[in-house]
């Protein structure tokens, strides 16, 4: 239990301590109103008055009140700063002890009531100042501990934040277990003041976090294609089945190599999903063929050739319909290539005709031969020549035009 001593003897330099911690605090009466709005249960302004408009606090009571409010402001400022710097993650032991002191301080502060018209006239004010100074000391230890733990936990923290950004259910217990291990690891560094001798735990934590990250991405990426792959009948389409399976294996290896390479993973996912859909489509056709092959093999062949007949009709290569299936495919490919080549030739002839026309127009406007220039260069020269002619006509008096 704390022994109550006069404040000047027990805390000879509280304000110097707060100044040393670079905590600039206002000790005006307005700060009291701010703090009482933060902590419910404190006294109101009516407790300072006797029905009039003036305060009746003595100078000593006012000084004591200001000191207590300055101490509580320091507590709140350091607490908020600790939260922003994630001290609960980097310095769990010291921050937890600081939080317990803060809870005790809040309870002490809420219990204050005026005593005989004077504020804080009992020994509780000294306890608040004493405990707040201890809170400041504990928070400083937490900040100092973070300087040691943060570099050692940087990779783990990166995994931690990435995992929290992944929306995948089913890994909560595993993640919580790793979080507890991280807290214990940080606590060991705090107590020792160094990470020496803890390298094996650091490596294991990083490996476990990376493994969790990989497993979560696998679940997120592979869930849909895997469920569709499981619907395939291996005996019905063994070749297509194995091709789709190899695609899934490749996708899984990519995730294991770098679970955050979204571009490459997405490309392989699309390719793998396409293979699965293709296998499913082939399976339907195999079922259709098998149901008809025994009774009407000719009908199967005719149905496939009908599709080629439609394409031959569109390309104007009806003579190919008399050939076998493979020959028709090769002929159709050649016909498409020929059409593309013809289109390119027509475009080239059209460009040549346009260049000749532009060159003739350029000769008329400028008297120069511009046929050696490209189309865009000729157009630019023509625009320049036309603009020059317009400018010259504007400069000629109207009567001379």
Coordinates of C-alpha atoms in Angstrom, one line a residue:
X1 CA 0.0 0.0 0.0
X2 CA 1.3 3.5 -0.8
X3 CA 2.5 5.6 2.1
X4 CA 1.0 9.1 1.9
X5 CA 3.8 11.7 2.0
X6 CA 3.7 15.5 1.3
X7 CA 3.7 16.0 -2.4
X8 CA 6.9 18.1 -2.4
X9 CA 8.8 15.3 -0.6
X10 CA 7.4 12.3 -2.4
X11 CA 7.4 13.9 -6.0
X12 CA 10.0 16.7 -5.8
X13 CA 10.0 17.2 -9.6
X14 CA 6.7 16.1 -11.1
X15 CA 6.4 19.1 -13.4
X16 CA 10.1 18.6 -14.4
X17 CA 9.3 15.0 -15.2
X18 CA 6.4 16.0 -17.4
X19 CA 8.6 18.6 -19.1
X20 CA 11.4 16.1 -19.6
X21 CA 8.9 13.8 -21.3
X22 CA 8.0 16.7 -23.7
X23 CA 4.4 16.7 -22.5
X24 CA 3.1 20.3 -22.8
X25 CA 0.0 20.6 -20.6
X26 CA -2.3 23.5 -19.9
X27 CA -3.1 23.9 -16.3
X28 CA -5.8 26.5 -16.8
X29 CA -9.3 26.0 -15.4
X30 CA -10.5 25.2 -18.9
X31 CA -8.4 22.0 -18.8
X32 CA -10.4 20.8 -15.9
X33 CA -13.6 21.1 -18.0
X34 CA -11.9 19.1 -20.8
X35 CA -10.8 16.3 -18.5
X36 CA -14.2 16.1 -16.7
X37 CA -15.8 15.6 -20.1
X38 CA -13.5 12.6 -20.7
X39 CA -14.0 10.9 -17.4
X40 CA -17.6 10.5 -16.3
X41 CA -18.5 10.8 -12.6
X42 CA -16.4 13.8 -11.8
X43 CA -17.7 17.0 -10.1
X44 CA -19.4 19.9 -11.8
X45 CA -18.9 23.6 -11.7
X46 CA -21.8 23.9 -9.2
X47 CA -19.6 22.3 -6.6
X48 CA -17.3 25.4 -6.7
X49 CA -20.0 27.9 -6.1
X50 CA -22.2 28.9 -3.2
X51 CA -25.0 30.3 -5.4
X52 CA -23.1 33.2 -6.8
X53 CA -21.0 33.7 -9.9
X54 CA -17.6 33.5 -8.3
X55 CA -15.4 30.5 -7.4
X56 CA -14.5 30.0 -3.7
X57 CA -11.4 27.8 -4.1
X58 CA -8.4 28.8 -2.1
X59 CA -5.0 29.4 -3.8
X60 CA -3.6 26.2 -2.4
X61 CA -6.6 24.1 -3.5
X62 CA -6.4 25.7 -7.0
X63 CA -2.7 24.8 -7.2
X64 CA -3.3 21.3 -6.1
X65 CA -6.2 20.9 -8.6
X66 CA -4.0 22.1 -11.5
X67 CA -1.3 19.7 -10.6
X68 CA -3.7 16.7 -10.6
X69 CA -5.3 17.8 -13.9
X70 CA -1.9 18.2 -15.5
X71 CA -1.0 14.7 -14.3
X72 CA -4.2 13.2 -15.7
X73 CA -3.7 15.0 -19.0
X74 CA -0.2 13.5 -19.2
X75 CA -1.7 10.1 -18.7
X76 CA -4.3 10.5 -21.4
X77 CA -1.8 11.9 -23.9
X78 CA 0.7 9.1 -23.4
X79 CA -2.1 6.5 -23.6
X80 CA -3.3 7.8 -27.0
X81 CA 0.2 8.0 -28.3
X82 CA 0.9 4.4 -27.2
X83 CA -2.2 3.2 -29.0
X84 CA -1.2 4.9 -32.2
X85 CA 2.3 3.3 -32.0
X86 CA 0.9 -0.2 -31.4
X87 CA 2.6 -0.7 -28.1
X88 CA 0.2 -3.5 -27.3
X89 CA 1.9 -5.4 -30.2
X90 CA 5.5 -4.3 -29.7
X91 CA 5.7 -4.0 -25.9
X92 CA 2.8 -6.1 -24.5
X93 CA 4.1 -6.5 -21.0
X94 CA 5.0 -2.9 -20.2
X95 CA 1.9 -1.6 -22.0
X96 CA -0.4 -4.0 -20.1
X97 CA 1.1 -2.8 -16.8
X98 CA 0.6 0.8 -17.9
X99 CA -3.0 0.1 -18.7
X100 CA -3.7 -1.3 -15.3
X101 CA -2.2 1.9 -13.7
X102 CA -4.4 4.0 -16.0
X103 CA -7.6 2.1 -15.0
X104 CA -6.6 2.6 -11.3
X105 CA -6.1 6.3 -12.0
X106 CA -9.4 6.7 -13.7
X107 CA -11.1 5.1 -10.8
X108 CA -9.4 7.4 -8.3
X109 CA -10.2 10.4 -10.4
X110 CA -13.9 9.5 -10.7
X111 CA -14.2 9.2 -6.9
X112 CA -13.3 12.9 -6.2
X113 CA -15.9 15.0 -4.5
X114 CA -15.5 18.5 -3.0
X115 CA -14.5 18.5 0.7
X116 CA -15.7 21.4 2.7
X117 CA -15.8 23.7 -0.4
X118 CA -12.2 23.0 -1.2
X119 CA -11.0 20.7 -4.0
X120 CA -8.6 17.8 -3.5
X121 CA -8.0 18.7 0.1
X122 CA -7.5 15.0 1.0
X123 CA -4.4 12.9 0.4
X124 CA -5.9 11.3 -2.8
X125 CA -4.4 14.1 -4.9
X126 CA -0.9 12.9 -3.9
X127 CA -1.8 9.4 -4.8
X128 CA -2.9 10.5 -8.3
X129 CA 0.3 12.4 -8.9
X130 CA 2.4 9.5 -7.6
X131 CA 0.5 6.9 -9.7
X132 CA 0.6 9.1 -12.8
X133 CA 4.3 9.5 -12.5
X134 CA 4.7 5.7 -12.3
X135 CA 2.4 5.5 -15.4
X136 CA 4.7 7.8 -17.3
X137 CA 7.7 5.7 -16.3
X138 CA 6.0 2.5 -17.4
X139 CA 5.0 4.0 -20.7
X140 CA 8.6 5.2 -21.3
X141 CA 9.7 1.7 -20.7
X142 CA 7.2 0.5 -23.3
X143 CA 8.4 3.0 -25.9
X144 CA 12.0 2.0 -25.2
X145 CA 11.1 -1.7 -25.5
X146 CA 9.5 -1.0 -28.9
X147 CA 12.9 0.3 -30.2
X148 CA 14.2 -3.2 -29.6
X149 CA 11.2 -5.4 -30.6
X150 CA 10.1 -3.5 -33.8
X151 CA 13.1 -4.4 -36.0
X152 CA 12.8 -8.0 -34.9
X153 CA 9.1 -8.2 -35.5
X154 CA 9.0 -6.2 -38.8
X155 CA 8.6 -9.3 -41.1
X156 CA 6.1 -10.9 -38.7
X157 CA 4.1 -7.6 -38.5
X158 CA 4.0 -7.4 -42.3
X159 CA 2.5 -10.9 -42.5
X160 CA 0.1 -10.0 -39.7
X161 CA -1.2 -6.9 -41.5
X162 CA -1.5 -8.7 -44.8
X163 CA -3.4 -11.7 -43.3
X164 CA -5.9 -9.2 -41.7
X165 CA -6.5 -7.8 -45.2
X166 CA -7.5 -11.2 -46.6
X167 CA -11.2 -12.0 -46.2
X168 CA -11.1 -15.8 -45.6
X169 CA -13.0 -17.6 -42.9
X170 CA -11.8 -20.7 -41.1
X171 CA -8.4 -19.6 -40.0
X172 CA -9.3 -17.5 -36.9
X173 CA -8.0 -20.0 -34.3
X174 CA -4.7 -20.5 -36.1
X175 CA -4.2 -16.8 -36.4
X176 CA -5.1 -16.2 -32.8
X177 CA -2.5 -18.8 -31.7
X178 CA 0.2 -17.1 -33.8
X179 CA -0.8 -13.8 -32.3
X180 CA -0.3 -15.2 -28.8
X181 CA 3.1 -16.6 -29.7
X182 CA 4.1 -13.2 -31.1
X183 CA 3.0 -11.5 -27.8
X184 CA 5.1 -14.0 -25.8
X185 CA 8.1 -13.5 -28.1
X186 CA 7.8 -9.7 -27.7
X187 CA 7.5 -10.1 -24.0
X188 CA 10.7 -12.2 -23.8
X189 CA 12.6 -9.5 -25.7
X190 CA 11.2 -6.9 -23.3
X191 CA 12.3 -8.8 -20.2
X192 CA 15.8 -9.5 -21.6
X193 CA 16.3 -6.2 -23.3
X194 CA 17.7 -7.9 -26.3
X195 CA 16.8 -10.5 -29.0
X196 CA 20.0 -12.4 -28.7
X197 CA 19.3 -16.1 -28.3
X198 CA 15.8 -15.8 -29.6
X199 CA 16.7 -16.1 -33.3
X200 CA 15.2 -19.6 -33.6
X201 CA 11.8 -18.4 -32.3
X202 CA 11.9 -15.4 -34.7
X203 CA 12.6 -17.7 -37.7
X204 CA 9.8 -20.1 -36.6
X205 CA 7.3 -17.2 -36.2
X206 CA 8.1 -15.9 -39.7
X207 CA 7.8 -19.4 -41.2
X208 CA 4.5 -20.0 -39.4
X209 CA 3.0 -16.7 -40.5
X210 CA 4.1 -17.3 -44.1
X211 CA 2.6 -20.7 -44.1
X212 CA -0.7 -19.3 -42.8
X213 CA -0.6 -16.6 -45.5
X214 CA 0.0 -19.2 -48.2
X215 CA -2.8 -21.5 -46.9
X216 CA -5.3 -18.6 -46.8
X217 CA -4.5 -17.5 -50.3
X218 CA -4.8 -21.1 -51.5
X219 CA -8.2 -21.4 -49.9
X220 CA -9.3 -18.0 -51.4
X221 CA -8.0 -18.7 -55.0
X222 CA -8.5 -22.5 -55.3
X223 CA -11.9 -22.9 -53.7
X224 CA -14.0 -22.4 -56.9
X225 CA -11.8 -24.1 -59.5
X226 CA -11.2 -27.1 -57.2
X227 CA -14.9 -27.6 -56.5
X228 CA -15.6 -27.6 -60.3
X229 CA -12.6 -29.8 -60.9
X230 CA -14.0 -32.4 -58.5
X231 CA -17.1 -32.7 -60.7
X232 CA -15.0 -34.0 -63.6
X233 CA -15.1 -37.8 -64.4
X234 CA -11.5 -38.9 -64.8
X235 CA -12.5 -42.1 -66.6
X236 CA -14.6 -40.3 -69.1
X237 CA -12.0 -37.7 -70.1
X238 CA -8.6 -38.9 -68.7
X239 CA -6.5 -36.6 -70.9
X240 CA -8.4 -33.5 -70.3
X241 CA -8.7 -34.4 -66.6
X242 CA -4.9 -34.7 -66.2
X243 CA -4.4 -31.4 -68.1
X244 CA -6.7 -29.6 -65.7
X245 CA -5.1 -31.2 -62.7
X246 CA -1.6 -30.1 -63.8
X247 CA -3.0 -26.6 -64.2
X248 CA -4.2 -26.6 -60.6
X249 CA -0.8 -28.0 -59.4
X250 CA 0.9 -25.1 -61.3
X251 CA -1.4 -22.6 -59.7
X252 CA -0.7 -24.1 -56.2
X253 CA 3.1 -23.9 -56.7
X254 CA 2.8 -20.2 -57.8
X255 CA 1.0 -19.4 -54.6
X256 CA 3.6 -21.2 -52.5
X257 CA 6.3 -19.3 -54.3
X258 CA 4.8 -15.8 -53.8
X259 CA 1.2 -15.6 -52.4
X260 CA 1.2 -11.8 -53.1
X261 CA 2.0 -11.9 -56.8
X262 CA -1.6 -11.2 -57.8
X263 CA -1.0 -10.7 -61.5
X264 CA 0.8 -14.0 -62.2
X265 CA -1.6 -15.9 -59.9
X266 CA -4.6 -14.4 -61.7
X267 CA -3.3 -15.3 -65.1
X268 CA -2.6 -18.9 -64.1
X269 CA -6.0 -19.0 -62.3
X270 CA -7.8 -17.9 -65.6
X271 CA -5.8 -20.5 -67.6
X272 CA -6.5 -23.3 -65.1
X273 CA -10.2 -22.4 -64.9
X274 CA -10.4 -22.4 -68.7
X275 CA -8.9 -25.9 -68.8
X276 CA -11.4 -27.2 -66.2
X277 CA -14.3 -25.7 -68.2
X278 CA -12.9 -27.2 -71.4
X279 CA -12.6 -30.6 -69.8
X280 CA -16.2 -30.4 -68.6
X281 CA -17.3 -29.4 -72.1
X282 CA -15.4 -32.2 -73.7
X283 CA -17.0 -34.6 -71.2
X284 CA -20.5 -33.6 -72.4
X285 CA -19.5 -34.2 -76.0
X286 CA -17.9 -37.5 -75.2
X287 CA -21.2 -38.6 -73.5
X288 CA -23.1 -37.5 -76.6
X289 CA -20.8 -39.3 -78.9
X290 CA -20.8 -42.5 -76.9
X291 CA -24.6 -42.5 -76.8
X292 CA -24.7 -42.4 -80.6
X293 CA -21.6 -44.0 -81.9
X294 CA -22.9 -47.6 -81.8
X295 CA -26.1 -46.9 -83.6
X296 CA -25.1 -44.1 -85.9
X297 CA -21.4 -43.3 -86.3
X298 CA -22.1 -41.7 -89.6
X299 CA -24.5 -39.2 -88.0
X300 CA -21.8 -38.1 -85.6
X301 CA -19.4 -37.4 -88.5
X302 CA -22.1 -35.6 -90.4
X303 CA -23.0 -33.4 -87.4
X304 CA -19.4 -32.3 -87.0
X305 CA -19.0 -31.6 -90.8
X306 CA -22.2 -29.5 -90.8
X307 CA -20.4 -27.0 -88.6
X308 CA -17.5 -26.8 -91.1
X309 CA -20.0 -26.5 -94.0
X310 CA -21.4 -23.3 -92.4
X311 CA -17.9 -21.9 -92.1
X312 CA -17.0 -22.9 -95.7
X313 CA -20.2 -21.2 -96.9
X314 CA -19.2 -18.0 -95.1
X315 CA -15.7 -18.1 -96.6
X316 CA -16.8 -19.1 -100.1
X317 CA -14.8 -22.4 -100.0
X318 CA -17.7 -24.8 -100.6
X319 CA -15.3 -27.0 -102.6
X320 CA -13.7 -28.0 -99.3
X321 CA -16.8 -29.8 -98.1
X322 CA -15.8 -32.8 -100.2
X323 CA -12.6 -33.3 -98.3
X324 CA -12.0 -35.1 -95.0
X325 CA -12.3 -33.3 -91.6
X326 CA -8.6 -32.5 -91.2
X327 CA -8.2 -31.3 -94.8
X328 CA -11.2 -29.0 -94.4
X329 CA -9.6 -27.4 -91.3
X330 CA -6.3 -26.8 -93.1
X331 CA -8.2 -25.4 -96.2
X332 CA -10.3 -23.1 -94.0
X333 CA -7.1 -21.8 -92.2
X334 CA -5.5 -21.0 -95.6
X335 CA -8.7 -19.3 -96.8
X336 CA -8.8 -17.1 -93.7
X337 CA -5.1 -16.2 -94.2
X338 CA -5.8 -15.4 -97.8
X339 CA -8.6 -13.0 -96.9
X340 CA -6.4 -11.2 -94.4
X341 CA -3.6 -10.9 -96.9
X342 CA -6.1 -9.6 -99.5
X343 CA -7.4 -7.0 -97.0
X344 CA -3.9 -5.9 -96.3
X345 CA -3.1 -5.5 -100.0
X346 CA -6.3 -3.5 -100.6
X347 CA -5.4 -1.2 -97.7
X348 CA -1.9 -0.7 -99.2
X349 CA -3.4 0.2 -102.6
X350 CA -5.8 2.6 -101.0
X351 CA -3.0 4.3 -99.1
X352 CA -0.9 4.6 -102.3
X353 CA -3.9 6.2 -104.1
X354 CA -4.4 8.6 -101.2
X355 CA -0.7 9.6 -101.2
X356 CA -0.8 10.3 -104.9
X357 CA -3.8 12.6 -104.5
X358 CA -2.2 14.4 -101.6
X359 CA 1.0 14.8 -103.6
X360 CA -0.9 16.3 -106.5
X361 CA -2.7 18.7 -104.2
X362 CA 0.6 19.7 -102.6
X363 CA 2.1 20.4 -106.0
X364 CA -0.8 22.7 -106.8
X365 CA -0.5 24.6 -103.5
X366 CA 3.2 24.8 -103.1
X367 CA 4.8 23.8 -106.3
X368 CA 6.8 21.1 -104.5
X369 CA 6.9 17.4 -105.0
X370 CA 5.8 15.8 -101.7
X371 CA 5.2 12.2 -102.9
X372 CA 8.2 11.0 -101.0
X373 CA 6.6 12.0 -97.7
X374 CA 4.3 9.9 -95.6
X375 CA 0.5 10.6 -95.6
X376 CA 0.7 12.3 -92.2
X377 CA 3.6 14.5 -93.3
X378 CA 1.9 15.5 -96.5
X379 CA -1.3 16.4 -94.5
X380 CA 0.7 18.6 -92.1
X381 CA 2.5 20.4 -95.1
X382 CA -0.8 21.0 -96.8
X383 CA -2.4 22.5 -93.7
X384 CA 0.6 24.7 -93.3
X385 CA 0.5 25.8 -96.9
X386 CA -3.3 26.5 -96.7
X387 CA -2.9 28.5 -93.5
X388 CA -0.1 30.6 -95.2
X389 CA -2.3 31.3 -98.2
X390 CA -5.2 32.4 -95.9
X391 CA -2.8 34.7 -93.9
X392 CA -1.5 36.3 -97.1
X393 CA -5.0 37.0 -98.4
X394 CA -5.9 38.7 -95.2
X395 CA -2.9 41.0 -95.5
X396 CA -3.9 42.2 -99.0
X397 CA -6.2 45.2 -99.0
X398 CA -9.8 44.5 -99.9
X399 CA -9.7 46.6 -103.0
X400 CA -6.8 44.6 -104.4
X401 CA -8.2 41.2 -103.9

